[in-house]
Amino acid sequence: MAAADRVRATAIGLSAVLMWATLGLFGAGSGHVPPFLLNALCFGLSGSLAIIWLALSGKLALLRQPLKVWAFGTTGLFGFHFFYFTAIRNAPPVEANLINYTWPLLIVLFSAFLPGERLRIHHVIGAILGLAGAALLVSGGGSVAFSGAFAIGYAAAVASSLFWSSYSVLSRRLGAVPSEAVAGFCLTSAILSAICHFALEETVLPANTLEWASVVALALFPVGLAFFTWDIGIKRGDIQVLGAAAYSAPLLSTLLLIAFGFGNLTLSVGFACIAITLGAVIAAKDMIFSRPRRTGLP
């Protein structure tokens, strides 16, 4: 693959991180819709819109994938959300989120096992700085006390991190599967989320236009288009850079919430901003500071 194509795919993948940064804001705007129902609504809408687009563009045949591909994609999208929601229900949110946010670091580390990839020390340093910044954000700069009483929640958080990092890295080995197939994964995830909702939750629909608009925004971007652009990035882009840069999602999400009055700018947010930005730059130094190759006579 040409270097320019790799950079372009990485940039497309980074757009997913930007969209995930809106999760907190749109999630807050969606009211008291329970998580599995919200998941079902968002994946159902995003998957349906993607199917309509495929039909209008004559690309529905791209959904004809082997059963193992459907199982892999659905397990990645639904499995991550299932275990994340389980973690939040069975452990304090701060500790659960701290464990869950190891997935970008795991992507960087797991990428070393991919053919054609080389894990360098600056990739690891960048990812660790990102994790430190995310820890500051989630904990608010305070202390965190893990307790054995929440072992089930912690285990679910570990599972959610492993599911998403493994899905992201292993997707690289399915490079021949078109990103359009993600539409099918969204629909199957919506169905499974609906089943979990009716089994585990009380139905609470959005109460007004603003809440419905927030649900639609979630479906269009962070729980919709983001999964398609992430698929392009992890299959064809620089996966180490994407892993380290993913830590900017919780930072940007926090800054958006602060900008819209849902939080306050604190010293810990400032330090987190420095750590995550520095980590992303260090991880992407080869891409940012590489000199273009000269052609022709010297």
mmCIF file of C-alpha atoms in Angstrom:
data_model
loop_
_atom_site.group_PDB
_atom_site.id
_atom_site.type_symbol
_atom_site.label_atom_id
_atom_site.label_comp_id
_atom_site.label_asym_id
_atom_site.label_seq_id
_atom_site.Cartn_x
_atom_site.Cartn_y
_atom_site.Cartn_z
ATOM 1 C CA MET A 1 0.000 0.000 0.000
ATOM 2 C CA ALA A 2 1.295 3.472 -0.896
ATOM 3 C CA ALA A 3 2.279 5.741 1.978
ATOM 4 C CA ALA A 4 -0.282 8.340 0.894
ATOM 5 C CA ASP A 5 -3.071 5.738 0.988
ATOM 6 C CA ARG A 6 -1.995 4.679 4.480
ATOM 7 C CA VAL A 7 -2.040 8.287 5.713
ATOM 8 C CA ARG A 8 -5.472 8.847 4.118
ATOM 9 C CA ALA A 9 -6.897 5.708 5.751
ATOM 10 C CA THR A 10 -5.445 6.776 9.106
ATOM 11 C CA ALA A 11 -7.086 10.194 8.764
ATOM 12 C CA ILE A 12 -10.421 8.519 7.991
ATOM 13 C CA GLY A 13 -10.000 6.293 11.057
ATOM 14 C CA LEU A 14 -9.242 9.342 13.213
ATOM 15 C CA SER A 15 -12.613 10.796 12.226
ATOM 16 C CA ALA A 16 -14.166 7.942 14.237
ATOM 17 C CA VAL A 17 -12.313 9.157 17.333
ATOM 18 C CA LEU A 18 -13.724 12.660 16.761
ATOM 19 C CA MET A 19 -17.235 11.260 16.446
ATOM 20 C CA TRP A 20 -16.837 9.133 19.590
ATOM 21 C CA ALA A 21 -15.962 12.354 21.396
ATOM 22 C CA THR A 22 -19.625 13.395 21.016
ATOM 23 C CA LEU A 23 -20.891 10.320 22.894
ATOM 24 C CA GLY A 24 -20.975 12.098 26.244
ATOM 25 C CA LEU A 25 -22.758 15.178 24.940
ATOM 26 C CA PHE A 26 -25.403 13.377 22.872
ATOM 27 C CA GLY A 27 -25.721 10.698 25.556
ATOM 28 C CA ALA A 28 -26.481 13.373 28.137
ATOM 29 C CA GLY A 29 -29.045 14.866 25.783
ATOM 30 C CA SER A 30 -30.830 11.541 25.284
ATOM 31 C CA GLY A 31 -32.400 11.677 28.747
ATOM 32 C CA HIS A 32 -33.059 8.549 30.794
ATOM 33 C CA VAL A 33 -33.226 5.973 28.001
ATOM 34 C CA PRO A 34 -31.678 2.766 29.438
ATOM 35 C CA PRO A 35 -28.383 1.716 27.799
ATOM 36 C CA PHE A 36 -29.465 -1.447 25.960
ATOM 37 C CA LEU A 37 -32.554 0.294 24.569
ATOM 38 C CA LEU A 38 -30.394 3.253 23.505
ATOM 39 C CA ASN A 39 -28.023 0.803 21.856
ATOM 40 C CA ALA A 40 -30.901 -0.903 20.035
ATOM 41 C CA LEU A 41 -32.341 2.411 18.819
ATOM 42 C CA CYS A 42 -28.987 3.772 17.638
ATOM 43 C CA PHE A 43 -27.698 0.610 15.962
ATOM 44 C CA GLY A 44 -31.121 -0.045 14.466
ATOM 45 C CA LEU A 45 -31.301 3.420 12.908
ATOM 46 C CA SER A 46 -27.675 3.543 11.734
ATOM 47 C CA GLY A 47 -27.835 0.007 10.324
ATOM 48 C CA SER A 48 -31.135 0.667 8.540
ATOM 49 C CA LEU A 49 -29.866 3.911 6.978
ATOM 50 C CA ALA A 50 -26.708 2.128 5.839
ATOM 51 C CA ILE A 51 -28.749 -0.688 4.275
ATOM 52 C CA ILE A 52 -30.902 1.860 2.429
ATOM 53 C CA TRP A 53 -27.761 3.584 1.134
ATOM 54 C CA LEU A 54 -26.334 0.244 -0.024
ATOM 55 C CA ALA A 55 -29.593 -0.568 -1.815
ATOM 56 C CA LEU A 56 -29.736 2.804 -3.586
ATOM 57 C CA SER A 57 -26.089 2.534 -4.653
ATOM 58 C CA GLY A 58 -26.449 -1.059 -5.847
ATOM 59 C CA LYS A 59 -24.059 -2.461 -3.243
ATOM 60 C CA LEU A 60 -26.325 -4.767 -1.245
ATOM 61 C CA ALA A 61 -24.343 -7.742 -2.522
ATOM 62 C CA LEU A 62 -21.476 -6.628 -0.277
ATOM 63 C CA LEU A 63 -23.472 -7.967 2.666
ATOM 64 C CA ARG A 64 -23.036 -11.506 1.357
ATOM 65 C CA GLN A 65 -20.242 -12.528 3.682
ATOM 66 C CA PRO A 66 -19.357 -15.884 5.264
ATOM 67 C CA LEU A 67 -21.064 -16.714 8.545
ATOM 68 C CA LYS A 68 -17.757 -16.399 10.402
ATOM 69 C CA VAL A 69 -17.467 -12.777 9.233
ATOM 70 C CA TRP A 70 -20.976 -11.987 10.504
ATOM 71 C CA ALA A 71 -20.202 -13.697 13.795
ATOM 72 C CA PHE A 72 -16.928 -11.809 14.152
ATOM 73 C CA GLY A 73 -18.400 -8.391 13.381
ATOM 74 C CA THR A 74 -21.471 -8.827 15.563
ATOM 75 C CA THR A 75 -19.411 -10.199 18.443
ATOM 76 C CA GLY A 76 -17.083 -7.202 18.256
ATOM 77 C CA LEU A 77 -19.752 -4.495 18.222
ATOM 78 C CA PHE A 78 -22.315 -6.097 20.510
ATOM 79 C CA GLY A 79 -19.829 -7.873 22.789
ATOM 80 C CA PHE A 80 -18.008 -4.665 23.621
ATOM 81 C CA HIS A 81 -21.225 -2.818 24.515
ATOM 82 C CA PHE A 82 -22.712 -5.750 26.416
ATOM 83 C CA PHE A 83 -19.703 -6.127 28.703
ATOM 84 C CA TYR A 84 -19.285 -2.369 29.087
ATOM 85 C CA PHE A 85 -22.883 -1.943 30.252
ATOM 86 C CA THR A 86 -22.465 -4.960 32.531
ATOM 87 C CA ALA A 87 -19.353 -3.371 34.027
ATOM 88 C CA ILE A 88 -21.111 -0.043 34.672
ATOM 89 C CA ARG A 89 -24.005 -1.865 36.356
ATOM 90 C CA ASN A 90 -21.767 -3.965 38.620
ATOM 91 C CA ALA A 91 -18.885 -1.659 39.527
ATOM 92 C CA PRO A 92 -18.376 2.043 40.289
ATOM 93 C CA PRO A 93 -18.279 3.925 36.942
ATOM 94 C CA VAL A 94 -14.850 5.460 37.627
ATOM 95 C CA GLU A 95 -13.120 2.128 38.156
ATOM 96 C CA ALA A 96 -15.058 0.460 35.325
ATOM 97 C CA ASN A 97 -14.110 3.214 32.885
ATOM 98 C CA LEU A 98 -10.470 3.156 33.958
ATOM 99 C CA ILE A 99 -10.265 -0.559 33.167
ATOM 100 C CA ASN A 100 -12.264 -0.209 29.949
ATOM 101 C CA TYR A 101 -9.993 2.553 28.665
ATOM 102 C CA THR A 102 -7.066 0.183 28.436
ATOM 103 C CA TRP A 103 -8.388 -0.847 24.984
ATOM 104 C CA PRO A 104 -6.381 1.764 23.015
ATOM 105 C CA LEU A 105 -3.175 0.617 24.747
ATOM 106 C CA LEU A 106 -4.063 -3.017 24.010
ATOM 107 C CA ILE A 107 -4.583 -2.165 20.333
ATOM 108 C CA VAL A 108 -1.074 -0.750 20.196
ATOM 109 C CA LEU A 109 0.406 -3.792 21.951
ATOM 110 C CA PHE A 110 -1.616 -6.417 20.041
ATOM 111 C CA SER A 111 -0.672 -4.818 16.729
ATOM 112 C CA ALA A 112 2.831 -6.254 17.192
ATOM 113 C CA PHE A 113 1.404 -9.648 16.196
ATOM 114 C CA LEU A 114 0.102 -8.406 12.849
ATOM 115 C CA PRO A 115 2.063 -9.219 9.697
ATOM 116 C CA GLY A 116 3.930 -6.234 8.327
ATOM 117 C CA GLU A 117 3.638 -4.184 11.521
ATOM 118 C CA ARG A 118 6.502 -3.139 13.787
ATOM 119 C CA LEU A 119 5.818 -2.026 17.328
ATOM 120 C CA ARG A 120 8.307 0.668 18.324
ATOM 121 C CA ILE A 121 9.019 2.128 21.733
ATOM 122 C CA HIS A 122 7.479 5.511 20.841
ATOM 123 C CA HIS A 123 4.177 3.781 20.056
ATOM 124 C CA VAL A 124 4.115 2.275 23.558
ATOM 125 C CA ILE A 125 5.194 5.536 25.236
ATOM 126 C CA GLY A 126 2.489 7.444 23.373
ATOM 127 C CA ALA A 127 -0.205 4.946 24.355
ATOM 128 C CA ILE A 128 0.878 4.918 28.016
ATOM 129 C CA LEU A 129 0.789 8.722 28.140
ATOM 130 C CA GLY A 130 -2.710 8.560 26.668
ATOM 131 C CA LEU A 131 -3.781 6.039 29.306
ATOM 132 C CA ALA A 132 -2.385 8.287 32.043
ATOM 133 C CA GLY A 133 -4.353 11.216 30.651
ATOM 134 C CA ALA A 134 -7.526 9.156 30.432
ATOM 135 C CA ALA A 135 -7.022 8.026 34.041
ATOM 136 C CA LEU A 136 -6.798 11.670 35.127
ATOM 137 C CA LEU A 137 -10.013 12.483 33.291
ATOM 138 C CA VAL A 138 -12.001 9.539 34.598
ATOM 139 C CA SER A 139 -10.812 9.862 38.191
ATOM 140 C CA GLY A 140 -10.931 13.649 38.266
ATOM 141 C CA GLY A 141 -7.437 13.630 39.743
ATOM 142 C CA GLY A 142 -8.654 11.860 42.869
ATOM 143 C CA SER A 143 -7.791 8.495 44.306
ATOM 144 C CA VAL A 144 -9.368 5.279 43.059
ATOM 145 C CA ALA A 145 -10.063 2.328 45.349
ATOM 146 C CA PHE A 146 -10.666 -1.054 43.757
ATOM 147 C CA SER A 147 -12.711 -3.456 45.880
ATOM 148 C CA GLY A 148 -13.177 -7.206 45.599
ATOM 149 C CA ALA A 149 -16.903 -6.651 46.098
ATOM 150 C CA PHE A 150 -17.095 -5.425 42.496
ATOM 151 C CA ALA A 151 -15.123 -8.285 40.939
ATOM 152 C CA ILE A 152 -17.900 -9.108 38.457
ATOM 153 C CA GLY A 153 -17.982 -5.522 37.237
ATOM 154 C CA TYR A 154 -14.205 -5.348 36.948
ATOM 155 C CA ALA A 155 -14.118 -8.628 35.022
ATOM 156 C CA ALA A 156 -16.771 -7.300 32.639
ATOM 157 C CA ALA A 157 -14.723 -4.127 32.114
ATOM 158 C CA VAL A 158 -11.663 -6.234 31.278
ATOM 159 C CA ALA A 159 -13.802 -8.228 28.838
ATOM 160 C CA SER A 160 -15.117 -5.071 27.143
ATOM 161 C CA SER A 161 -11.560 -3.791 26.692
ATOM 162 C CA LEU A 162 -10.381 -7.128 25.312
ATOM 163 C CA PHE A 163 -13.378 -7.412 22.977
ATOM 164 C CA TRP A 164 -12.878 -4.032 21.336
ATOM 165 C CA SER A 165 -9.079 -4.170 21.112
ATOM 166 C CA SER A 166 -9.185 -7.716 19.722
ATOM 167 C CA TYR A 167 -11.936 -6.819 17.250
ATOM 168 C CA SER A 168 -9.964 -3.809 16.045
ATOM 169 C CA VAL A 169 -6.692 -5.671 15.597
ATOM 170 C CA LEU A 170 -8.156 -8.859 14.115
ATOM 171 C CA SER A 171 -10.159 -6.800 11.618
ATOM 172 C CA ARG A 172 -6.803 -6.141 9.968
ATOM 173 C CA ARG A 173 -6.729 -9.808 8.958
ATOM 174 C CA LEU A 174 -10.124 -9.387 7.289
ATOM 175 C CA GLY A 175 -8.942 -6.657 4.955
ATOM 176 C CA ALA A 176 -10.802 -8.253 2.041
ATOM 177 C CA VAL A 177 -14.143 -7.768 3.832
ATOM 178 C CA PRO A 178 -15.615 -4.418 2.651
ATOM 179 C CA SER A 179 -16.374 -1.814 5.290
ATOM 180 C CA GLU A 180 -19.942 -1.716 3.963
ATOM 181 C CA ALA A 181 -20.490 -5.038 5.767
ATOM 182 C CA VAL A 182 -20.496 -3.084 9.045
ATOM 183 C CA ALA A 183 -24.111 -2.171 8.178
ATOM 184 C CA GLY A 184 -25.105 -5.774 8.794
ATOM 185 C CA PHE A 185 -23.123 -5.902 12.043
ATOM 186 C CA CYS A 186 -25.027 -2.835 13.265
ATOM 187 C CA LEU A 187 -28.406 -4.439 12.574
ATOM 188 C CA THR A 188 -27.560 -7.726 14.293
ATOM 189 C CA SER A 189 -26.166 -5.766 17.253
ATOM 190 C CA ALA A 190 -29.448 -3.825 17.400
ATOM 191 C CA ILE A 191 -31.447 -7.048 17.546
ATOM 192 C CA LEU A 192 -29.292 -8.498 20.336
ATOM 193 C CA SER A 193 -29.451 -5.199 22.239
ATOM 194 C CA ALA A 194 -33.245 -5.203 21.977
ATOM 195 C CA ILE A 195 -33.360 -8.737 23.390
ATOM 196 C CA CYS A 196 -31.166 -7.663 26.325
ATOM 197 C CA HIS A 197 -33.352 -4.603 26.868
ATOM 198 C CA PHE A 198 -36.593 -6.549 27.135
ATOM 199 C CA ALA A 199 -34.898 -9.098 29.406
ATOM 200 C CA LEU A 200 -33.067 -6.704 31.699
ATOM 201 C CA GLU A 201 -34.482 -3.187 31.518
ATOM 202 C CA GLU A 202 -37.637 -1.148 31.893
ATOM 203 C CA THR A 203 -38.647 0.679 28.720
ATOM 204 C CA VAL A 204 -38.103 4.445 28.910
ATOM 205 C CA LEU A 205 -38.307 6.222 25.557
ATOM 206 C CA PRO A 206 -36.977 9.726 24.821
ATOM 207 C CA ALA A 207 -39.351 12.238 26.392
ATOM 208 C CA ASN A 208 -39.169 15.172 23.961
ATOM 209 C CA THR A 209 -37.832 16.435 20.633
ATOM 210 C CA LEU A 210 -34.403 17.282 22.035
ATOM 211 C CA GLU A 211 -33.946 13.780 23.444
ATOM 212 C CA TRP A 212 -35.051 12.159 20.175
ATOM 213 C CA ALA A 213 -32.716 14.490 18.265
ATOM 214 C CA SER A 214 -29.856 13.378 20.528
ATOM 215 C CA VAL A 215 -30.666 9.722 19.823
ATOM 216 C CA VAL A 216 -30.661 10.415 16.071
ATOM 217 C CA ALA A 217 -27.342 12.271 16.381
ATOM 218 C CA LEU A 218 -25.864 9.318 18.273
ATOM 219 C CA ALA A 219 -27.076 6.935 15.557
ATOM 220 C CA LEU A 220 -25.703 9.058 12.737
ATOM 221 C CA PHE A 221 -22.241 9.661 14.134
ATOM 222 C CA PRO A 222 -20.689 7.952 17.227
ATOM 223 C CA VAL A 223 -22.928 4.862 17.043
ATOM 224 C CA GLY A 224 -23.119 4.849 13.264
ATOM 225 C CA LEU A 225 -20.689 6.376 10.786
ATOM 226 C CA ALA A 226 -17.829 6.109 13.284
ATOM 227 C CA PHE A 227 -17.778 2.300 13.039
ATOM 228 C CA PHE A 228 -17.467 2.475 9.246
ATOM 229 C CA THR A 229 -14.599 4.973 9.277
ATOM 230 C CA TRP A 230 -12.870 3.085 12.112
ATOM 231 C CA ASP A 231 -13.064 -0.067 10.009
ATOM 232 C CA ILE A 232 -11.302 1.694 7.135
ATOM 233 C CA GLY A 233 -8.642 3.065 9.455
ATOM 234 C CA ILE A 234 -7.754 -0.147 11.255
ATOM 235 C CA LYS A 235 -7.689 -2.163 8.032
ATOM 236 C CA ARG A 236 -5.636 0.191 5.886
ATOM 237 C CA GLY A 237 -4.168 2.871 8.163
ATOM 238 C CA ASP A 238 -1.518 3.100 10.895
ATOM 239 C CA ILE A 239 -3.108 1.039 13.653
ATOM 240 C CA GLN A 240 -0.581 2.093 16.332
ATOM 241 C CA VAL A 241 -1.304 5.770 15.699
ATOM 242 C CA LEU A 242 -5.048 5.108 15.805
ATOM 243 C CA GLY A 243 -4.721 3.216 19.080
ATOM 244 C CA ALA A 244 -2.783 5.994 20.799
ATOM 245 C CA ALA A 245 -4.945 8.761 19.297
ATOM 246 C CA ALA A 246 -8.105 7.030 20.564
ATOM 247 C CA TYR A 247 -7.350 8.454 24.004
ATOM 248 C CA SER A 248 -8.304 11.882 22.654
ATOM 249 C CA ALA A 249 -11.955 10.732 22.558
ATOM 250 C CA PRO A 250 -12.562 10.959 26.341
ATOM 251 C CA LEU A 251 -10.629 14.239 26.442
ATOM 252 C CA LEU A 252 -12.609 15.866 23.620
ATOM 253 C CA SER A 253 -15.808 14.455 25.105
ATOM 254 C CA THR A 254 -14.999 16.086 28.452
ATOM 255 C CA LEU A 255 -14.181 19.419 26.786
ATOM 256 C CA LEU A 256 -17.486 19.316 24.857
ATOM 257 C CA LEU A 257 -19.431 18.638 28.052
ATOM 258 C CA ILE A 258 -17.650 21.552 29.737
ATOM 259 C CA ALA A 259 -18.375 23.824 26.757
ATOM 260 C CA PHE A 260 -22.097 23.007 26.955
ATOM 261 C CA GLY A 261 -22.293 23.491 30.715
ATOM 262 C CA PHE A 262 -22.208 19.864 31.863
ATOM 263 C CA GLY A 263 -18.877 20.150 33.686
ATOM 264 C CA ASN A 264 -16.044 22.418 34.859
ATOM 265 C CA LEU A 265 -12.534 22.994 33.557
ATOM 266 C CA THR A 266 -10.165 21.730 36.254
ATOM 267 C CA LEU A 267 -6.431 21.311 36.676
ATOM 268 C CA SER A 268 -6.723 17.559 36.123
ATOM 269 C CA VAL A 269 -8.445 18.186 32.771
ATOM 270 C CA GLY A 270 -5.579 20.482 31.789
ATOM 271 C CA PHE A 271 -2.935 17.901 32.687
ATOM 272 C CA ALA A 272 -4.924 15.209 30.896
ATOM 273 C CA CYS A 273 -5.023 17.393 27.796
ATOM 274 C CA ILE A 274 -1.238 17.745 27.839
ATOM 275 C CA ALA A 275 -0.626 14.020 28.433
ATOM 276 C CA ILE A 276 -3.035 12.802 25.744
ATOM 277 C CA THR A 277 -1.908 15.342 23.140
ATOM 278 C CA LEU A 278 1.763 14.635 23.805
ATOM 279 C CA GLY A 279 1.120 10.892 23.681
ATOM 280 C CA ALA A 280 -0.657 11.138 20.338
ATOM 281 C CA VAL A 281 2.142 13.234 18.842
ATOM 282 C CA ILE A 282 4.823 10.833 20.093
ATOM 283 C CA ALA A 283 2.956 7.796 18.745
ATOM 284 C CA ALA A 284 2.440 9.487 15.372
ATOM 285 C CA LYS A 285 5.923 11.006 15.074
ATOM 286 C CA ASP A 286 6.838 8.845 12.084
ATOM 287 C CA MET A 287 3.771 10.068 10.213
ATOM 288 C CA ILE A 288 4.006 13.703 11.307
ATOM 289 C CA PHE A 289 7.727 14.284 10.934
ATOM 290 C CA SER A 290 8.642 11.908 8.116
ATOM 291 C CA ARG A 291 10.259 13.564 5.148
ATOM 292 C CA PRO A 292 8.868 12.872 1.693
ATOM 293 C CA ARG A 293 11.073 10.696 -0.437
ATOM 294 C CA ARG A 294 12.909 12.472 -3.184
ATOM 295 C CA THR A 295 12.547 11.297 -6.721
ATOM 296 C CA GLY A 296 14.758 11.891 -9.714
ATOM 297 C CA LEU A 297 18.356 13.032 -9.724
ATOM 298 C CA PRO A 298 19.888 14.494 -6.552
#
